[in-house]
Short mmCIF file of the C-alpha atoms (twelve columns), coordinates in Angstrom:
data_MODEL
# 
_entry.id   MODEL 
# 
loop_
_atom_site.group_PDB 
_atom_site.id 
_atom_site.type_symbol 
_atom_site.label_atom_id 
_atom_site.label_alt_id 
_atom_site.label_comp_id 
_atom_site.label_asym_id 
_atom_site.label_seq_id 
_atom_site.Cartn_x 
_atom_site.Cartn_y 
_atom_site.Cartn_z 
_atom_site.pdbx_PDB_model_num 
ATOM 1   C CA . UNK A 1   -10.964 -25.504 -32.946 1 
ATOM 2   C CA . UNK A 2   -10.214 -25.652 -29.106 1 
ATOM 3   C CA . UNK A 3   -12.261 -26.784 -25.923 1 
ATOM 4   C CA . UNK A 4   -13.478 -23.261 -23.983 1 
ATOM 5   C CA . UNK A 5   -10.975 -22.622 -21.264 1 
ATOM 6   C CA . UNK A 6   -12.321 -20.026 -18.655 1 
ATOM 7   C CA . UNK A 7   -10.023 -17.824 -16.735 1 
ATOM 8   C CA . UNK A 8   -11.284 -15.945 -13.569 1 
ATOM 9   C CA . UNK A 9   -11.025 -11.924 -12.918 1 
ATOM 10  C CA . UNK A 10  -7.902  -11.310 -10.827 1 
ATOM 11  C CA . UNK A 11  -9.864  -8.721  -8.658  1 
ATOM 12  C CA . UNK A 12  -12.903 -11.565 -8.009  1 
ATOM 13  C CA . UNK A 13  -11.117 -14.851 -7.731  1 
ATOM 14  C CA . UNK A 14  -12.727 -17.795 -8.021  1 
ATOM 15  C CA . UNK A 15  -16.248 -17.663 -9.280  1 
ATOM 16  C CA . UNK A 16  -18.862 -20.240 -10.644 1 
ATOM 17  C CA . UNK A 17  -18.948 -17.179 -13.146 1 
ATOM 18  C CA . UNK A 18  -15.615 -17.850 -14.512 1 
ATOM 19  C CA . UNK A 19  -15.252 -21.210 -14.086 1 
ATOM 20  C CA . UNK A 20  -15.936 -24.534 -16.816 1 
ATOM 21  C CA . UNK A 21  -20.019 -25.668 -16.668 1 
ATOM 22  C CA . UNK A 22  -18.305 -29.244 -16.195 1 
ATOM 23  C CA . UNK A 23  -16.808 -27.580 -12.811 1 
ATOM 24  C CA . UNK A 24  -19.238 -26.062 -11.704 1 
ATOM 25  C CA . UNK A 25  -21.859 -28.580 -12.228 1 
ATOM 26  C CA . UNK A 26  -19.638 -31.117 -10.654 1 
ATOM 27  C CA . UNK A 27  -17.702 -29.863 -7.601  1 
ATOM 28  C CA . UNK A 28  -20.662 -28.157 -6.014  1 
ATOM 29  C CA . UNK A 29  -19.584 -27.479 -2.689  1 
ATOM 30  C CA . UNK A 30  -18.942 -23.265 -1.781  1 
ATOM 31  C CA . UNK A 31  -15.078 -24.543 -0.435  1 
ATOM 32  C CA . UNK A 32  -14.095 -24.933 -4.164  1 
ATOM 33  C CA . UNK A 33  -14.905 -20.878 -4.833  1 
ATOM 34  C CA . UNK A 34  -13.049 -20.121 -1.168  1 
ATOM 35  C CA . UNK A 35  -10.088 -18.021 -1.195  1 
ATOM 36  C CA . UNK A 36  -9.625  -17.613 2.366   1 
ATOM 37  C CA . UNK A 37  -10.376 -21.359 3.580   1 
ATOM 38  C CA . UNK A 38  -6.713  -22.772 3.732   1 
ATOM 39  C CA . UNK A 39  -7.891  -26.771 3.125   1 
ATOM 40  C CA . UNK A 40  -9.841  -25.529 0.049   1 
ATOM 41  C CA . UNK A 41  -7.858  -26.263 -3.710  1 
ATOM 42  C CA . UNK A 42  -7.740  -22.367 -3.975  1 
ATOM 43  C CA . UNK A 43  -7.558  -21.121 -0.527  1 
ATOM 44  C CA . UNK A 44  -4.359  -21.233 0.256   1 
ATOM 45  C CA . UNK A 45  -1.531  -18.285 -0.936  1 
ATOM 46  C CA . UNK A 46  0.277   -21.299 -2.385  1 
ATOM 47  C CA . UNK A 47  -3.187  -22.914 -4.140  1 
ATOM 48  C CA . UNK A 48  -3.901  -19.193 -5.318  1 
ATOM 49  C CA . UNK A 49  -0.522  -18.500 -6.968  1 
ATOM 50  C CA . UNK A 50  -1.320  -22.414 -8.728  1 
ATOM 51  C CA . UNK A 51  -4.333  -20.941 -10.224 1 
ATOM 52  C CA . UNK A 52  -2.639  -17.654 -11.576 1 
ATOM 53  C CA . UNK A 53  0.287   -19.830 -12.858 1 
ATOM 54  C CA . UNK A 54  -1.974  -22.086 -14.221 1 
ATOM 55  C CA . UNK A 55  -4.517  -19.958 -15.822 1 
ATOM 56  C CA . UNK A 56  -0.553  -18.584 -17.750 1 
ATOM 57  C CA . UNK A 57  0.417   -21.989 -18.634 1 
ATOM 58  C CA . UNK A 58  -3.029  -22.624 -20.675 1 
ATOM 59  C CA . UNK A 59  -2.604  -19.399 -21.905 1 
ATOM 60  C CA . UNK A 60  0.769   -19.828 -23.346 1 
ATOM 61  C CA . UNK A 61  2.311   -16.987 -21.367 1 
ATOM 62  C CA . UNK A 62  5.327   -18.191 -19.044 1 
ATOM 63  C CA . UNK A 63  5.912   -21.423 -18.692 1 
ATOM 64  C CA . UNK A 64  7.225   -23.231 -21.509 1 
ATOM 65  C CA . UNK A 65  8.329   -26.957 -22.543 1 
ATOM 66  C CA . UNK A 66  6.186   -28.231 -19.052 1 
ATOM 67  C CA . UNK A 67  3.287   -31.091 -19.301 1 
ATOM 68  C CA . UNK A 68  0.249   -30.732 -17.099 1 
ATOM 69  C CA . UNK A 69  1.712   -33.840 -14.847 1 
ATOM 70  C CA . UNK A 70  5.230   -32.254 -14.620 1 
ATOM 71  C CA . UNK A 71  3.487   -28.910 -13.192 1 
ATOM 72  C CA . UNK A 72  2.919   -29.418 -9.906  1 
ATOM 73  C CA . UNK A 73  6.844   -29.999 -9.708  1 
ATOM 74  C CA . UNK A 74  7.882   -27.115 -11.841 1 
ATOM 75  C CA . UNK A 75  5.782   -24.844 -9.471  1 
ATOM 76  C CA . UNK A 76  7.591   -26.218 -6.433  1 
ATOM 77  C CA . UNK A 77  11.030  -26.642 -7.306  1 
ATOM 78  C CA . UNK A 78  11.579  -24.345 -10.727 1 
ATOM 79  C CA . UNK A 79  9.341   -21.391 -9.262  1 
ATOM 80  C CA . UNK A 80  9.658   -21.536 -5.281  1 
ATOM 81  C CA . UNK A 81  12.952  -23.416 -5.202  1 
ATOM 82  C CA . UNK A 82  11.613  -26.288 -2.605  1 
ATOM 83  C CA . UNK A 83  11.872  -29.580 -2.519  1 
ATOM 84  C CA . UNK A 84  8.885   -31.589 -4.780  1 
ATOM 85  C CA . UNK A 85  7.848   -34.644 -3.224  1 
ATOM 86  C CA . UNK A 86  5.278   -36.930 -5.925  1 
ATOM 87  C CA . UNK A 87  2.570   -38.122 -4.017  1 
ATOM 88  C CA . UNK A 88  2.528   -41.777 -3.445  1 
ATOM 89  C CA . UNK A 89  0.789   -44.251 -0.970  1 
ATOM 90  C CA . UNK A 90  3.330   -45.035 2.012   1 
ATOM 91  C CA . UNK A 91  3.452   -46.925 4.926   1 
ATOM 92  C CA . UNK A 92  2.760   -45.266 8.071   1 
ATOM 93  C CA . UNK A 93  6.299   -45.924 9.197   1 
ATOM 94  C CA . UNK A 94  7.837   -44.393 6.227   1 
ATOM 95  C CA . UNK A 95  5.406   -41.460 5.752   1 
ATOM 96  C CA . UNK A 96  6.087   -41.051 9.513   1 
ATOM 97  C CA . UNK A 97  10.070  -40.222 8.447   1 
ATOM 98  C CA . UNK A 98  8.917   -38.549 5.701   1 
ATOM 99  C CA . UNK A 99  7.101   -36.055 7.382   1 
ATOM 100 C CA . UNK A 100 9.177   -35.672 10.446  1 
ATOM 101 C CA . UNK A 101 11.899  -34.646 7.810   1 
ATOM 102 C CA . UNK A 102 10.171  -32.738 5.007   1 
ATOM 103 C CA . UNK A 103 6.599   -31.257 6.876   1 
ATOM 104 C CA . UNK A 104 6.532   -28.256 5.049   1 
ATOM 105 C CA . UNK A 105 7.465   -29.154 1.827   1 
ATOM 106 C CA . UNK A 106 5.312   -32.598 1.321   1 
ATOM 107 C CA . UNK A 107 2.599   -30.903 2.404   1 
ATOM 108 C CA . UNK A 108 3.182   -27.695 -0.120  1 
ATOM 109 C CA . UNK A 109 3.791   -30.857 -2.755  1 
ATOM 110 C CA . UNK A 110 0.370   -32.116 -1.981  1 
ATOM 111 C CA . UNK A 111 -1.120  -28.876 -2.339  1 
ATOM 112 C CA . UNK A 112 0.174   -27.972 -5.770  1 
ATOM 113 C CA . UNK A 113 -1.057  -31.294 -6.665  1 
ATOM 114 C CA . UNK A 114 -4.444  -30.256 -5.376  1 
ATOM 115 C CA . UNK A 115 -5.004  -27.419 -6.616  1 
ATOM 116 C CA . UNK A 116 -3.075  -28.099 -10.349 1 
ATOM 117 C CA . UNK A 117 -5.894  -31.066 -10.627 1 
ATOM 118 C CA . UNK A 118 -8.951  -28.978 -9.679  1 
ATOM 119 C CA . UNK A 119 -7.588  -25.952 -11.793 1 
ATOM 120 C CA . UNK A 120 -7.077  -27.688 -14.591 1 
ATOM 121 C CA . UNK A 121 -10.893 -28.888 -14.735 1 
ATOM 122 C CA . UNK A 122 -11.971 -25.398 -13.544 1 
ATOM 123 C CA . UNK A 123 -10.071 -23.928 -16.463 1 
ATOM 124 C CA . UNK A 124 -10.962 -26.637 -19.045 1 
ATOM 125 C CA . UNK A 125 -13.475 -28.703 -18.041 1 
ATOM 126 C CA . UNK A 126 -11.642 -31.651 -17.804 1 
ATOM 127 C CA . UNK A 127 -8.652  -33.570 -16.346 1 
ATOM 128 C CA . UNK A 128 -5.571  -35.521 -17.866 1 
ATOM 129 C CA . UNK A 129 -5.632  -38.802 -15.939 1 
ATOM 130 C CA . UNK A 130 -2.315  -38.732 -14.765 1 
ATOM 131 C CA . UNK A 131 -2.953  -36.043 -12.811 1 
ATOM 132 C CA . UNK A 132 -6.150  -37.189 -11.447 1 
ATOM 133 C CA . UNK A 133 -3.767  -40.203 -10.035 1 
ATOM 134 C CA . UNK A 134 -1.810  -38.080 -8.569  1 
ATOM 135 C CA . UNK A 135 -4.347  -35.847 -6.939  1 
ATOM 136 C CA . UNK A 136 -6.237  -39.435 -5.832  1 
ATOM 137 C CA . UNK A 137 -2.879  -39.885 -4.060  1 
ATOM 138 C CA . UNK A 138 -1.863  -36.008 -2.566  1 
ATOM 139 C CA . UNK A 139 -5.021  -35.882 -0.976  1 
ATOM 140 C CA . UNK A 140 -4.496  -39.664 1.032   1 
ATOM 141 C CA . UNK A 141 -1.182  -38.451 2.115   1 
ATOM 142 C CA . UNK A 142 -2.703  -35.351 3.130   1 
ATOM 143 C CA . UNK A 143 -5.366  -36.935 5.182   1 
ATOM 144 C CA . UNK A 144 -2.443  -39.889 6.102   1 
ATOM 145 C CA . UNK A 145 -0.356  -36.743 7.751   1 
ATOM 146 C CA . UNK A 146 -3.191  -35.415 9.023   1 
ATOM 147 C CA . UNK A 147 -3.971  -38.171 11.064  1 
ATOM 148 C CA . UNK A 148 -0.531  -38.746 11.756  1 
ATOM 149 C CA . UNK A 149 0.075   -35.624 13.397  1 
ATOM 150 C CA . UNK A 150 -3.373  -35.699 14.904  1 
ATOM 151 C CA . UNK A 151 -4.816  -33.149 12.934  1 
ATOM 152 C CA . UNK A 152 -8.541  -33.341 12.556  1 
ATOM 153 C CA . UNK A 153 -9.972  -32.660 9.482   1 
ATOM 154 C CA . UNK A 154 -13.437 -31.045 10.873  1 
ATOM 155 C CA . UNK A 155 -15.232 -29.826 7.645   1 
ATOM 156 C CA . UNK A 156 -14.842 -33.197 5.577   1 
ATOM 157 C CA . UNK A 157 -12.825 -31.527 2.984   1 
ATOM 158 C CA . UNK A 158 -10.626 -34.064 2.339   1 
ATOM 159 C CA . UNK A 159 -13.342 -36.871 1.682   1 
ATOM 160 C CA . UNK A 160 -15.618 -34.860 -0.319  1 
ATOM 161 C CA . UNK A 161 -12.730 -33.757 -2.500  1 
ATOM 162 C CA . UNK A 162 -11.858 -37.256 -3.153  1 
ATOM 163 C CA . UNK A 163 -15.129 -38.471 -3.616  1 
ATOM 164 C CA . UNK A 164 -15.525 -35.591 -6.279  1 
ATOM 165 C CA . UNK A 165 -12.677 -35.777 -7.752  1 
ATOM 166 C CA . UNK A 166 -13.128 -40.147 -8.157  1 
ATOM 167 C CA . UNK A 167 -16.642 -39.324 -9.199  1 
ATOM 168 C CA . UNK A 168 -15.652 -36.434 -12.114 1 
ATOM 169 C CA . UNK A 169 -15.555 -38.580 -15.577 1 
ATOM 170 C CA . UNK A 170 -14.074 -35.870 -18.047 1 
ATOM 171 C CA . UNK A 171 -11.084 -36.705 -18.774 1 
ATOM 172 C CA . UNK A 172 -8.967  -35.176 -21.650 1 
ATOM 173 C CA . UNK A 173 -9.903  -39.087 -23.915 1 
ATOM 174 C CA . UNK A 174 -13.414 -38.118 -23.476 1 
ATOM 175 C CA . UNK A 175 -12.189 -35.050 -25.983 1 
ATOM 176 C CA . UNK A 176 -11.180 -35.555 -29.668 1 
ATOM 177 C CA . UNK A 177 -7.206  -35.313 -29.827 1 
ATOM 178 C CA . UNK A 178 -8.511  -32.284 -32.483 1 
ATOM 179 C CA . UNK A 179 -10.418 -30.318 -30.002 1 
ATOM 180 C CA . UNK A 180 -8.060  -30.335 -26.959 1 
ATOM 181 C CA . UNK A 181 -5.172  -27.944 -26.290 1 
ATOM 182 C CA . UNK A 182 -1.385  -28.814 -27.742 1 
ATOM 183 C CA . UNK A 183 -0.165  -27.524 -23.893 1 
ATOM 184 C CA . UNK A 184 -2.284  -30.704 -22.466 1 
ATOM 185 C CA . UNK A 185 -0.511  -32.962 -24.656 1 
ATOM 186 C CA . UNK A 186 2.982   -32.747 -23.978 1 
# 
């Protein structure tokens, strides 16, 4: 027996429809069903393609021998051949460096991170906690660079995604080992 895992209609996108009743209940807000709004987890061409990949990971289709925390890094470096860069809290001073060298691809890192994290519960209903950690941390370097680069983040989307995501309790030891999927145990 496995946990429901619920995979959206290519020519829809995004739906409450087709997404977990743990999501949906949950992350409430319209942004998270958005596939044109470029801060939302899906919005983005790069936080679309997650979702397709994604949706083929749980159903054993392409990627092979790849944990749920080791994704986000396959996607960027195995699949799009850029530079991953984990999330982590930083200094202003270093994230400063960081940024002024790498823009493009820490904040494609932090994206994948995103929208790995939210797909995961969309798909399943739940989260493994190590990527919750490291979706905790994408999105405070993504508000971090943000503000560094004076970037105003006018819709809240950052905050409420955090305070969602902090706030969402299903994680994959809620679950019998028996009931959850051999791909999120690797």
């Amino acid at each position: 027996m496995a946990i429901d895992m619920y995979f959206d209609d290519p020519e829809v996108g995004p739906d409450r429809k087709t997404s977990h009743p743990h999501f949906v209940a949950h992350f409430k807000s319209d942004f998270y069903f958005d596939c044109g709004d470029e801060e939302a987890p899906f919005g983005s061409d790069e936080g679309a393609d997650v979702l397709v990949a994604l949706e083929e990971f749980f159903q054993d289709k392409e990627v092979e021998g790849i944990s749920l925390s080791d994704f986000p890094r396959h996607i960027v470096e195995d699949q799009w051949g850029m530079m991953y860069f984990a999330p982590k809290d930083m200094d202003e001073g270093s994230l400063a460096k960081l940024v002024a060298a790498s823009e493009q691809d820490v904040w494609q890192s932090d994206q994948v991170v995103l929208a790995t994290a939210f797909g995961q519960i969309k798909i399943t209903g739940y989260i493994i906690p190590a990527l919750k950690d490291m979706a905790h941390d994408a999105l405070g370097r993504m508000k971090a660079t943000n503000d560094l680069l004076g970037h105003e983040d006018e819709f809240g989307y950052y905050d409420k995604m955090l305070y969602d995501l902090m706030t969402f309790d299903k994680t994959y030891v809620s679950v019998l080992p028996d009931l959850w999927c051999k791909r999120c145990q690797m």
